[in-house]
Short mmCIF file of C-alpha atoms and ligand atoms in Angstrom, two decimals:
data_model
loop_
_atom_site.label_atom_id
_atom_site.label_comp_id
_atom_site.label_asym_id
_atom_site.label_seq_id
_atom_site.Cartn_x
_atom_site.Cartn_y
_atom_site.Cartn_z
CA MET A 23 -10.47 -53.49 -58.31
CA SER A 24 -6.90 -52.36 -57.64
CA SER A 25 -3.91 -54.17 -59.09
CA LYS A 26 -0.12 -53.81 -59.00
CA THR A 27 2.59 -54.84 -61.41
CA ILE A 28 5.82 -56.02 -59.81
CA PHE A 29 9.17 -56.23 -61.59
CA PRO A 30 12.11 -58.43 -60.59
CA ALA A 31 14.58 -56.58 -58.33
CA LYS A 32 17.21 -57.14 -55.71
CA LEU A 33 15.73 -55.81 -52.45
CA GLY A 34 17.72 -54.47 -49.51
CA GLY A 35 18.41 -51.46 -47.27
CA SER A 36 16.44 -50.42 -44.23
CA VAL A 37 12.75 -50.02 -43.52
CA THR A 38 10.42 -49.40 -40.58
CA VAL A 39 7.44 -51.74 -40.64
CA PRO A 40 4.05 -50.51 -39.33
CA GLY A 41 2.58 -51.42 -35.94
CA ASP A 42 1.63 -54.96 -35.02
CA LYS A 43 -1.90 -55.82 -36.15
CA SER A 44 -2.68 -58.31 -33.38
CA ILE A 45 -1.40 -56.03 -30.61
CA SER A 46 -3.05 -52.89 -32.04
CA GLN A 47 -6.48 -54.50 -32.04
CA ARG A 48 -6.10 -55.88 -28.52
CA VAL A 49 -4.92 -52.47 -27.27
CA ALA A 50 -7.95 -50.79 -28.92
CA MET A 51 -10.26 -53.15 -27.03
CA LEU A 52 -8.54 -53.05 -23.64
CA ALA A 53 -7.86 -49.30 -23.63
CA SER A 54 -11.53 -48.77 -24.55
CA LEU A 55 -12.58 -50.72 -21.45
CA ALA A 56 -10.23 -48.88 -19.08
CA ALA A 57 -11.13 -45.96 -16.82
CA GLY A 58 -9.36 -42.86 -18.18
CA ILE A 59 -7.30 -41.93 -21.23
CA SER A 60 -4.64 -44.21 -22.72
CA LYS A 61 -1.95 -42.93 -25.06
CA VAL A 62 -1.04 -45.49 -27.74
CA ALA A 63 2.16 -45.05 -29.77
CA GLY A 64 2.65 -47.06 -32.95
CA TYR A 65 -1.00 -48.02 -33.50
CA LEU A 66 -1.34 -49.69 -36.91
CA ASN A 67 -2.82 -47.37 -39.49
CA GLY A 68 -4.37 -50.29 -41.37
CA GLU A 69 -7.96 -51.24 -42.13
CA ASP A 70 -8.24 -54.13 -39.63
CA ALA A 71 -7.03 -51.97 -36.76
CA ARG A 72 -9.35 -49.17 -37.90
CA SER A 73 -12.43 -51.44 -38.02
CA THR A 74 -11.76 -52.65 -34.49
CA LEU A 75 -11.23 -49.12 -33.19
CA SER A 76 -14.43 -47.89 -34.90
CA ALA A 77 -16.35 -50.76 -33.33
CA MET A 78 -15.13 -49.67 -29.90
CA GLU A 79 -16.17 -46.07 -30.68
CA GLN A 80 -19.64 -47.34 -31.64
CA MET A 81 -19.83 -48.82 -28.14
CA GLY A 82 -18.90 -45.63 -26.31
CA ALA A 83 -15.09 -45.29 -26.39
CA LYS A 84 -13.55 -42.09 -27.78
CA ALA A 85 -10.52 -42.18 -30.06
CA GLU A 86 -8.42 -39.31 -31.33
CA PHE A 87 -5.19 -39.26 -33.35
CA ARG A 88 -2.99 -36.37 -32.20
CA ASP A 89 0.75 -35.68 -32.58
CA ASP A 90 1.57 -39.15 -33.96
CA ALA A 91 -0.23 -40.98 -31.16
CA LEU A 92 -3.69 -42.39 -30.60
CA TYR A 93 -5.58 -41.33 -27.45
CA ILE A 94 -8.39 -43.63 -26.33
CA THR A 95 -10.87 -42.61 -23.63
CA GLY A 96 -12.28 -45.75 -22.06
CA VAL A 97 -15.76 -46.58 -20.78
CA ALA A 98 -14.65 -48.00 -17.40
CA GLY A 99 -16.10 -51.43 -18.15
CA LYS A 100 -19.52 -50.18 -19.34
CA LEU A 101 -19.91 -50.74 -23.07
CA GLN A 102 -22.97 -49.21 -24.72
CA PRO A 103 -25.10 -51.05 -27.28
CA PRO A 104 -24.24 -49.81 -30.77
CA ASP A 105 -26.99 -48.30 -32.96
CA GLU A 106 -25.80 -50.16 -36.03
CA PRO A 107 -24.17 -53.54 -36.74
CA LEU A 108 -20.41 -53.55 -36.20
CA ASN A 109 -18.73 -53.79 -39.60
CA MET A 110 -15.53 -55.73 -38.94
CA GLY A 111 -14.31 -55.51 -42.55
CA ASN A 112 -11.65 -58.20 -43.08
CA SER A 113 -10.64 -58.62 -39.46
CA GLY A 114 -10.91 -62.13 -37.99
CA THR A 115 -9.10 -60.99 -34.84
CA GLY A 116 -11.45 -58.05 -34.34
CA THR A 117 -14.53 -60.23 -34.87
CA ARG A 118 -13.59 -63.17 -32.69
CA LEU A 119 -12.09 -61.17 -29.81
CA LEU A 120 -14.88 -58.60 -29.76
CA ALA A 121 -17.50 -61.35 -29.79
CA GLY A 122 -16.10 -62.51 -26.46
CA LEU A 123 -15.99 -59.02 -25.04
CA VAL A 124 -19.55 -58.04 -25.98
CA ALA A 125 -20.91 -61.44 -24.90
CA GLY A 126 -19.47 -60.65 -21.48
CA ALA A 127 -20.71 -57.07 -21.44
CA GLY A 128 -24.26 -58.23 -21.99
CA ILE A 129 -25.14 -55.88 -24.84
CA GLU A 130 -26.87 -57.00 -28.01
CA VAL A 131 -24.61 -56.64 -31.00
CA SER A 132 -24.61 -57.84 -34.57
CA MET A 133 -21.43 -58.15 -36.60
CA ILE A 134 -20.89 -58.19 -40.34
CA GLY A 135 -17.80 -58.30 -42.54
CA ASP A 136 -16.44 -58.48 -46.07
CA ALA A 137 -16.69 -61.52 -48.37
CA SER A 138 -13.52 -63.17 -47.00
CA LEU A 139 -14.48 -62.65 -43.34
CA SER A 140 -18.03 -63.82 -44.08
CA SER A 141 -16.67 -67.20 -45.21
CA ARG A 142 -14.61 -67.86 -42.06
CA PRO A 143 -15.71 -70.30 -39.34
CA MET A 144 -17.27 -68.71 -36.23
CA GLY A 145 -18.65 -71.92 -34.68
CA ARG A 146 -15.29 -72.19 -32.89
CA ILE A 147 -16.20 -69.18 -30.73
CA ARG A 148 -19.94 -69.84 -30.52
CA HIS A 149 -19.40 -73.12 -28.66
CA PRO A 150 -17.38 -71.82 -25.67
CA LEU A 151 -19.39 -68.57 -25.45
CA GLU A 152 -22.63 -70.56 -25.27
CA LEU A 153 -21.14 -72.79 -22.57
CA MET A 154 -20.56 -69.57 -20.61
CA GLY A 155 -24.22 -68.61 -21.06
CA ALA A 156 -24.30 -66.32 -24.12
CA HIS A 157 -26.54 -66.75 -27.18
CA ILE A 158 -24.73 -66.52 -30.49
CA GLY A 159 -26.67 -66.55 -33.75
CA LEU A 160 -24.73 -67.26 -36.91
CA THR A 161 -26.99 -66.43 -39.81
CA GLY A 162 -24.47 -67.11 -42.57
CA GLN A 163 -24.76 -70.37 -44.50
CA LYS A 164 -22.04 -72.39 -42.75
CA GLY A 165 -21.65 -71.15 -39.19
CA THR A 166 -20.45 -67.82 -40.57
CA LEU A 167 -21.24 -64.07 -40.28
CA PRO A 168 -23.56 -62.20 -39.89
CA MET A 169 -23.38 -62.90 -36.15
CA MET A 170 -25.86 -61.83 -33.44
CA ILE A 171 -24.53 -61.80 -29.89
CA CYS A 172 -26.69 -61.62 -26.82
CA GLY A 173 -24.83 -62.22 -23.58
CA GLY A 174 -24.49 -61.04 -20.04
CA LYS A 175 -24.45 -62.94 -16.72
CA LEU A 176 -21.74 -65.32 -17.93
CA GLN A 177 -20.28 -68.09 -15.80
CA GLY A 178 -16.61 -69.01 -15.89
CA ILE A 179 -15.77 -72.28 -17.65
CA GLY A 180 -12.83 -74.63 -18.10
CA TYR A 181 -12.25 -75.12 -21.82
CA LEU A 182 -9.84 -77.29 -23.73
CA LEU A 183 -9.30 -75.58 -27.07
CA PRO A 184 -9.96 -77.98 -29.95
CA MET A 185 -7.44 -76.13 -32.16
CA ALA A 186 -4.36 -73.98 -31.51
CA SER A 187 -5.94 -70.55 -31.96
CA ALA A 188 -4.95 -67.36 -30.18
CA GLN A 189 -8.16 -65.79 -31.44
CA VAL A 190 -10.38 -68.39 -29.77
CA LYS A 191 -8.24 -68.34 -26.62
CA SER A 192 -8.45 -64.54 -26.43
CA CYS A 193 -12.20 -64.53 -27.14
CA ILE A 194 -12.80 -66.74 -24.09
CA LEU A 195 -10.42 -64.75 -21.85
CA LEU A 196 -12.13 -61.48 -22.81
CA ALA A 197 -15.57 -62.99 -22.08
CA GLY A 198 -14.06 -64.25 -18.80
CA LEU A 199 -13.41 -60.62 -17.76
CA TYR A 200 -17.18 -60.20 -17.18
CA ALA A 201 -17.92 -63.74 -15.93
CA GLU A 202 -18.69 -64.87 -12.40
CA GLY A 203 -15.83 -67.01 -11.14
CA LYS A 204 -12.80 -68.36 -12.85
CA THR A 205 -12.38 -69.03 -16.58
CA THR A 206 -9.63 -71.43 -17.64
CA VAL A 207 -8.46 -72.11 -21.19
CA ILE A 208 -6.09 -74.95 -22.05
CA GLU A 209 -4.22 -74.73 -25.33
CA PRO A 210 -3.14 -77.77 -27.34
CA ARG A 211 0.02 -75.90 -28.44
CA PRO A 212 1.39 -72.50 -27.40
CA THR A 213 -0.07 -69.63 -29.49
CA ARG A 214 0.63 -65.88 -29.48
CA ASP A 215 0.17 -64.48 -25.97
CA HIS A 216 -0.41 -60.77 -26.58
CA THR A 217 -3.74 -60.84 -24.70
CA GLU A 218 -2.11 -62.40 -21.65
CA LYS A 219 0.75 -59.89 -21.71
CA LEU A 220 -1.66 -56.96 -21.92
CA PHE A 221 -3.79 -58.37 -19.08
CA GLN A 222 -0.65 -58.56 -16.96
CA ALA A 223 0.37 -55.01 -17.89
CA LEU A 224 -3.07 -53.75 -16.84
CA GLY A 225 -3.13 -55.66 -13.55
CA ILE A 226 -6.00 -57.95 -14.63
CA PRO A 227 -5.92 -61.11 -12.45
CA ILE A 228 -4.54 -63.74 -14.84
CA THR A 229 -2.49 -66.81 -14.01
CA ILE A 230 -0.49 -68.82 -16.52
CA LYS A 231 0.69 -72.38 -15.81
CA GLY A 232 2.20 -73.79 -18.96
CA LEU A 233 -0.60 -74.15 -21.48
CA GLU A 234 -3.31 -73.40 -18.89
CA ILE A 235 -4.42 -69.78 -18.62
CA SER A 236 -6.97 -68.62 -16.02
CA ILE A 237 -8.67 -65.34 -15.30
CA GLU A 238 -10.71 -64.41 -12.23
CA GLY A 239 -13.82 -62.67 -13.59
CA TYR A 240 -14.85 -59.22 -12.35
CA GLY A 241 -18.52 -60.19 -12.75
CA PRO A 242 -21.24 -58.52 -14.88
CA ASP A 243 -20.29 -54.97 -13.83
CA GLY A 244 -17.13 -55.44 -15.81
CA PRO A 245 -13.44 -54.99 -15.30
CA LYS A 246 -12.01 -52.23 -13.14
CA TYR A 247 -8.60 -51.05 -14.22
CA THR A 248 -7.07 -47.72 -15.08
CA ALA A 249 -5.81 -46.43 -18.41
CA ARG A 250 -2.08 -46.50 -19.19
CA ASP A 251 0.26 -45.79 -22.07
CA PHE A 252 1.02 -48.45 -24.67
CA VAL A 253 3.77 -48.83 -27.27
CA VAL A 254 2.87 -51.06 -30.20
CA PRO A 255 6.03 -52.54 -31.78
CA GLY A 256 6.47 -53.06 -35.52
CA ASP A 257 4.66 -56.10 -36.90
CA PHE A 258 6.97 -59.11 -37.21
CA SER A 259 4.54 -60.61 -39.74
CA SER A 260 5.03 -57.56 -41.98
CA ALA A 261 8.82 -57.69 -41.47
CA ALA A 262 8.72 -61.36 -42.55
CA PHE A 263 8.28 -60.44 -46.23
CA TRP A 264 11.51 -58.46 -46.32
CA ILE A 265 13.35 -61.07 -44.22
CA VAL A 266 12.63 -63.72 -46.85
CA ALA A 267 13.29 -61.37 -49.78
CA VAL A 268 16.77 -60.59 -48.47
CA ALA A 269 17.71 -63.87 -46.75
CA ALA A 270 17.29 -65.81 -49.99
CA ARG A 271 19.51 -63.53 -52.10
CA PRO A 272 23.28 -63.80 -51.56
CA GLY A 273 24.81 -60.32 -51.33
CA ALA A 274 21.62 -58.56 -50.17
CA GLU A 275 21.41 -56.82 -46.75
CA LEU A 276 18.58 -55.51 -44.61
CA VAL A 277 18.12 -53.70 -41.29
CA MET A 278 14.79 -53.20 -39.50
CA GLU A 279 14.43 -51.49 -36.11
CA ASN A 280 11.61 -51.68 -33.54
CA VAL A 281 10.24 -54.98 -34.81
CA GLY A 282 8.16 -57.06 -32.40
CA LEU A 283 10.17 -60.04 -31.14
CA ASN A 284 7.64 -61.94 -29.05
CA PRO A 285 8.95 -65.54 -29.19
CA ARG A 286 5.41 -66.77 -29.93
CA ARG A 287 5.59 -64.84 -33.20
CA THR A 288 9.16 -65.23 -34.40
CA ALA A 289 9.53 -68.93 -35.25
CA LEU A 290 10.25 -67.77 -38.82
CA LEU A 291 13.69 -66.69 -37.58
CA ASP A 292 14.43 -70.25 -36.40
CA VAL A 293 13.21 -71.67 -39.69
CA MET A 294 15.26 -69.27 -41.79
CA ARG A 295 18.37 -69.97 -39.72
CA ARG A 296 17.83 -73.72 -40.16
CA MET A 297 17.63 -73.02 -43.89
CA GLY A 298 21.03 -71.32 -43.69
CA ALA A 299 20.03 -67.65 -43.38
CA ASP A 300 22.36 -65.14 -41.75
CA ILE A 301 20.18 -63.21 -39.26
CA GLU A 302 21.19 -61.12 -36.23
CA VAL A 303 18.71 -59.97 -33.63
CA ALA A 304 19.26 -57.38 -30.88
CA VAL A 305 16.50 -56.88 -28.30
CA THR A 306 16.05 -53.22 -27.32
CA GLU A 307 12.98 -53.67 -25.05
CA GLU A 308 12.43 -56.86 -23.08
CA LYS A 309 9.40 -55.93 -20.97
CA GLY A 310 5.85 -56.75 -22.09
CA ASP A 311 5.89 -57.50 -25.77
CA PRO A 312 9.60 -57.30 -26.63
CA TYR A 313 11.01 -55.59 -29.71
CA GLY A 314 14.37 -54.86 -31.29
CA THR A 315 16.50 -54.77 -34.42
CA ILE A 316 16.73 -57.48 -37.07
CA LYS A 317 19.68 -57.62 -39.51
CA VAL A 318 19.66 -60.03 -42.44
CA ARG A 319 22.42 -60.91 -44.92
CA GLY A 320 21.48 -62.94 -47.98
CA ALA A 321 22.72 -66.52 -48.38
CA HIS A 322 22.03 -69.75 -50.28
CA LEU A 323 19.16 -71.48 -48.49
CA ASN A 324 18.42 -75.18 -48.00
CA GLY A 325 15.03 -76.85 -47.45
CA THR A 326 13.72 -77.78 -43.99
CA VAL A 327 10.71 -79.32 -42.24
CA ILE A 328 8.23 -77.06 -40.42
CA GLU A 329 5.64 -78.84 -38.24
CA GLY A 330 4.22 -79.36 -34.76
CA ASP A 331 4.58 -76.69 -32.08
CA GLU A 332 6.39 -74.37 -34.46
CA ILE A 333 3.29 -73.89 -36.63
CA PRO A 334 1.19 -71.50 -34.46
CA ASN A 335 4.27 -69.34 -33.93
CA LEU A 336 4.67 -68.70 -37.66
CA ILE A 337 1.13 -69.34 -38.87
CA ASP A 338 0.86 -66.04 -40.77
CA GLU A 339 4.35 -66.45 -42.28
CA LEU A 340 3.67 -69.80 -43.98
CA PRO A 341 2.81 -68.31 -47.40
CA VAL A 342 6.13 -66.46 -47.52
CA ILE A 343 7.94 -69.52 -46.10
CA ALA A 344 6.59 -71.42 -49.11
CA VAL A 345 8.26 -68.72 -51.24
CA ALA A 346 11.54 -69.29 -49.37
CA GLY A 347 11.10 -73.02 -50.05
CA ALA A 348 10.85 -72.38 -53.78
CA LEU A 349 14.18 -70.49 -53.66
CA ALA A 350 15.96 -73.02 -51.40
CA ASN A 351 17.87 -76.11 -52.35
CA GLY A 352 15.93 -79.35 -51.71
CA GLN A 353 12.55 -79.96 -50.12
CA THR A 354 10.73 -77.67 -47.71
CA GLU A 355 7.90 -79.53 -45.97
CA ILE A 356 5.08 -77.74 -44.17
CA ARG A 357 2.85 -80.02 -42.06
CA ASP A 358 0.26 -79.68 -39.24
CA ALA A 359 -0.97 -76.41 -40.76
CA VAL A 360 -4.57 -77.29 -41.63
CA GLU A 361 -5.63 -73.95 -40.03
CA LEU A 362 -4.17 -72.27 -43.12
CA ARG A 363 -7.23 -73.47 -45.01
CA VAL A 364 -9.51 -71.14 -42.99
CA LYS A 365 -7.49 -67.92 -43.06
CA GLU A 366 -8.38 -64.91 -45.25
CA SER A 367 -8.28 -67.49 -48.08
CA ASP A 368 -7.40 -71.21 -48.27
CA ARG A 369 -3.69 -70.39 -48.12
CA ILE A 370 -2.57 -73.96 -48.89
CA ALA A 371 -4.61 -74.14 -52.10
CA GLU A 372 -3.74 -70.57 -53.14
CA MET A 373 0.01 -70.92 -52.60
CA VAL A 374 0.17 -74.33 -54.31
CA LYS A 375 -1.71 -72.97 -57.34
CA ASN A 376 0.36 -69.78 -57.54
CA LEU A 377 3.74 -71.47 -57.04
CA ARG A 378 2.89 -73.90 -59.85
CA LEU A 379 2.14 -70.96 -62.15
CA PHE A 380 5.74 -69.84 -61.55
CA GLY A 381 7.01 -73.33 -62.48
CA VAL A 382 7.71 -74.42 -58.90
CA GLU A 383 7.39 -78.14 -58.08
CA VAL A 384 4.97 -78.40 -55.16
CA ASP A 385 2.85 -81.19 -53.69
CA GLU A 386 -0.33 -80.26 -51.85
CA LEU A 387 -0.99 -82.03 -48.54
CA ASP A 388 -4.20 -81.88 -46.51
CA ASP A 389 -2.35 -79.95 -43.81
CA GLY A 390 0.46 -78.27 -45.73
CA MET A 391 2.69 -78.71 -48.77
CA ILE A 392 6.08 -79.93 -49.96
CA VAL A 393 7.96 -77.41 -52.08
CA THR A 394 10.98 -78.57 -54.07
CA GLY A 395 13.62 -76.00 -54.95
CA PRO A 396 15.52 -74.25 -56.17
CA ALA A 397 12.95 -73.58 -58.87
CA ASN A 398 13.87 -72.20 -62.22
CA LEU A 399 11.42 -69.38 -61.58
CA HIS A 400 9.47 -68.28 -64.57
CA THR A 401 7.12 -65.33 -64.15
CA PRO A 402 3.75 -66.41 -65.59
CA ASP A 403 2.13 -64.26 -68.26
CA VAL A 404 -1.25 -64.39 -66.54
CA ALA A 405 -2.27 -62.14 -63.65
CA ILE A 406 -2.45 -63.59 -60.14
CA ASN A 407 -5.56 -62.87 -58.06
CA SER A 408 -5.04 -62.42 -54.32
CA HIS A 409 -8.69 -63.38 -53.69
CA GLY A 410 -8.73 -60.65 -51.05
CA ASP A 411 -5.92 -62.19 -49.00
CA HIS A 412 -3.23 -59.64 -48.05
CA ARG A 413 -0.57 -62.24 -47.24
CA ILE A 414 -1.05 -64.00 -50.58
CA ALA A 415 -0.69 -60.68 -52.45
CA MET A 416 2.51 -59.73 -50.57
CA SER A 417 4.03 -63.25 -50.81
CA ILE A 418 3.57 -63.29 -54.59
CA ALA A 419 5.13 -59.82 -54.84
CA ILE A 420 8.19 -61.15 -52.96
CA LEU A 421 8.32 -64.27 -55.14
CA ASN A 422 8.31 -62.17 -58.28
CA SER A 423 11.16 -60.01 -57.05
CA PHE A 424 13.10 -63.22 -57.94
CA GLY A 425 11.17 -63.72 -61.22
CA ASP A 426 12.19 -63.09 -64.82
CA GLY A 427 9.49 -60.63 -65.90
CA ALA A 428 6.68 -58.40 -64.68
CA ILE A 429 3.70 -59.93 -62.86
CA THR A 430 0.33 -58.29 -62.31
CA ILE A 431 -1.33 -59.03 -59.00
CA GLU A 432 -5.06 -58.30 -58.96
CA ASN A 433 -7.18 -57.40 -55.96
CA THR A 434 -4.37 -55.78 -53.98
CA GLY A 435 -6.57 -53.45 -51.88
CA CYS A 436 -6.50 -56.13 -49.15
CA VAL A 437 -2.85 -55.28 -48.41
CA ASP A 438 -4.19 -52.15 -46.66
CA THR A 439 -5.63 -54.37 -43.92
CA SER A 440 -2.18 -54.99 -42.41
CA TYR A 441 0.47 -53.06 -44.35
CA PRO A 442 -0.73 -50.01 -46.35
CA GLU A 443 2.88 -48.87 -46.97
CA PHE A 444 3.96 -52.24 -48.43
CA TRP A 445 4.29 -51.13 -52.09
CA GLN A 446 6.01 -47.91 -51.15
CA HIS A 447 8.41 -49.85 -48.91
CA MET A 448 9.10 -52.29 -51.72
CA GLU A 449 10.21 -49.35 -53.87
CA GLN A 450 12.21 -47.87 -50.97
CA LEU A 451 14.08 -51.20 -50.80
CA GLY A 452 14.91 -51.08 -54.50
CA GLY A 453 11.87 -52.73 -56.04
CA LYS A 454 9.87 -51.54 -59.01
CA VAL A 455 6.09 -51.40 -58.62
CA GLU A 456 3.52 -49.93 -61.00
C1 LIG B 690 -4.24 -63.81 -34.60
C2 LIG B 690 -4.12 -65.16 -34.45
C3 LIG B 690 -3.94 -66.07 -35.58
C4 LIG B 690 -3.44 -65.34 -36.82
C5 LIG B 690 -4.20 -64.07 -37.08
C6 LIG B 690 -4.12 -63.14 -35.90
C7 LIG B 690 -4.50 -63.00 -33.40
O1 LIG B 690 -5.20 -66.67 -35.87
O2 LIG B 690 -3.50 -66.17 -37.96
O3 LIG B 690 -3.69 -63.42 -38.23
O4 LIG B 690 -4.40 -61.77 -33.46
O5 LIG B 690 -4.80 -63.60 -32.36
P1 LIG B 690 -5.65 -67.99 -35.08
O6 LIG B 690 -5.42 -67.72 -33.66
O7 LIG B 690 -7.10 -68.21 -35.36
O8 LIG B 690 -4.79 -69.08 -35.63
#
């Protein structure tokens, strides 16, 4: 099992974060369904994006990396049944979105994944897909993987999402591509809208009225649209680690170009500004999924409250926001974030436990935590285990850049799911990693 040792360091400078994980996986799926060849620039070279792309290849798409770009030849709506189960690795997005797609396409597929993915709830997608007419078998112990999907001949439904989840929303919209009639999803709170933006870019008939999103199905023969070129911006959720590392240290400076700036992803910027951070943003591309340059200058931070509609728009940043809370003056309260308990790990329990090891005062809530800072950070002399959760591993590495000794983080291979260059970038920004 791989491990890294991180030393305290002042981080700063400039870095280019890898491609957005959510967008990369959606592009892999939608380009694979298109008629013709799509050129994809900036596709994430990480394990989650690779598992999703391989799954599409198993179902008939062709993918080739050439001259810094990915070329995907699509199947024009006609997915083929794979010979083997699709191994989705660690990817919740790949699993839940693809389940919708293959349920629509009417091919029999089974899906498996790693230990973390195999503990994550899949009942949330089984219910709407079965309402549409698919059969979903979950043979794991608690409504979990392995999953058997047998679909086809779906009917459109109207569905009120029981939780704010872009994965469940997208699963239903992708199934809706192959359904007869209209499929409508209503969200309780706005979540990331990359699927909707890509549908619009491809000319797929989608309408959005506030929190209500509808798609007119193409029917069982599948969607008819032509291939196009895609540019995947840098992943804001990867940039978030460096934003916190620099924003919380007076005197530090950071510049990152080509970072995704979709407003449904960037609520961290609002939170950091409320905490007193000095952040400048310049949009360089507004169309589709916007991106641009982020500049951060370190400052003394103060605590804040993060709750309600803000939560889905920074859901993956909450572990590193807890780190910012430990460095800020006063209380940082995170509420309404019970979904964190079913991510790659129980991120509330893991962050509370790990922050306490560093001497941080933190109260665990059912749906979040209250962190009291500024902590007199003391690097623990025991190793921290990521439990296979990339964002826990990277958040602890950022926390210990403010520590007073070296920390060993165990089980760091998971970082490759979203950000394989993370350790190298930490060194590029002045950190010391062994
Ligand atoms: C994602 C949506 C979020 C997020 C995950 C990626 C996506 O999950 O946590 O990392 O790509 O749609 P939920 O929508 O289940 O909250």
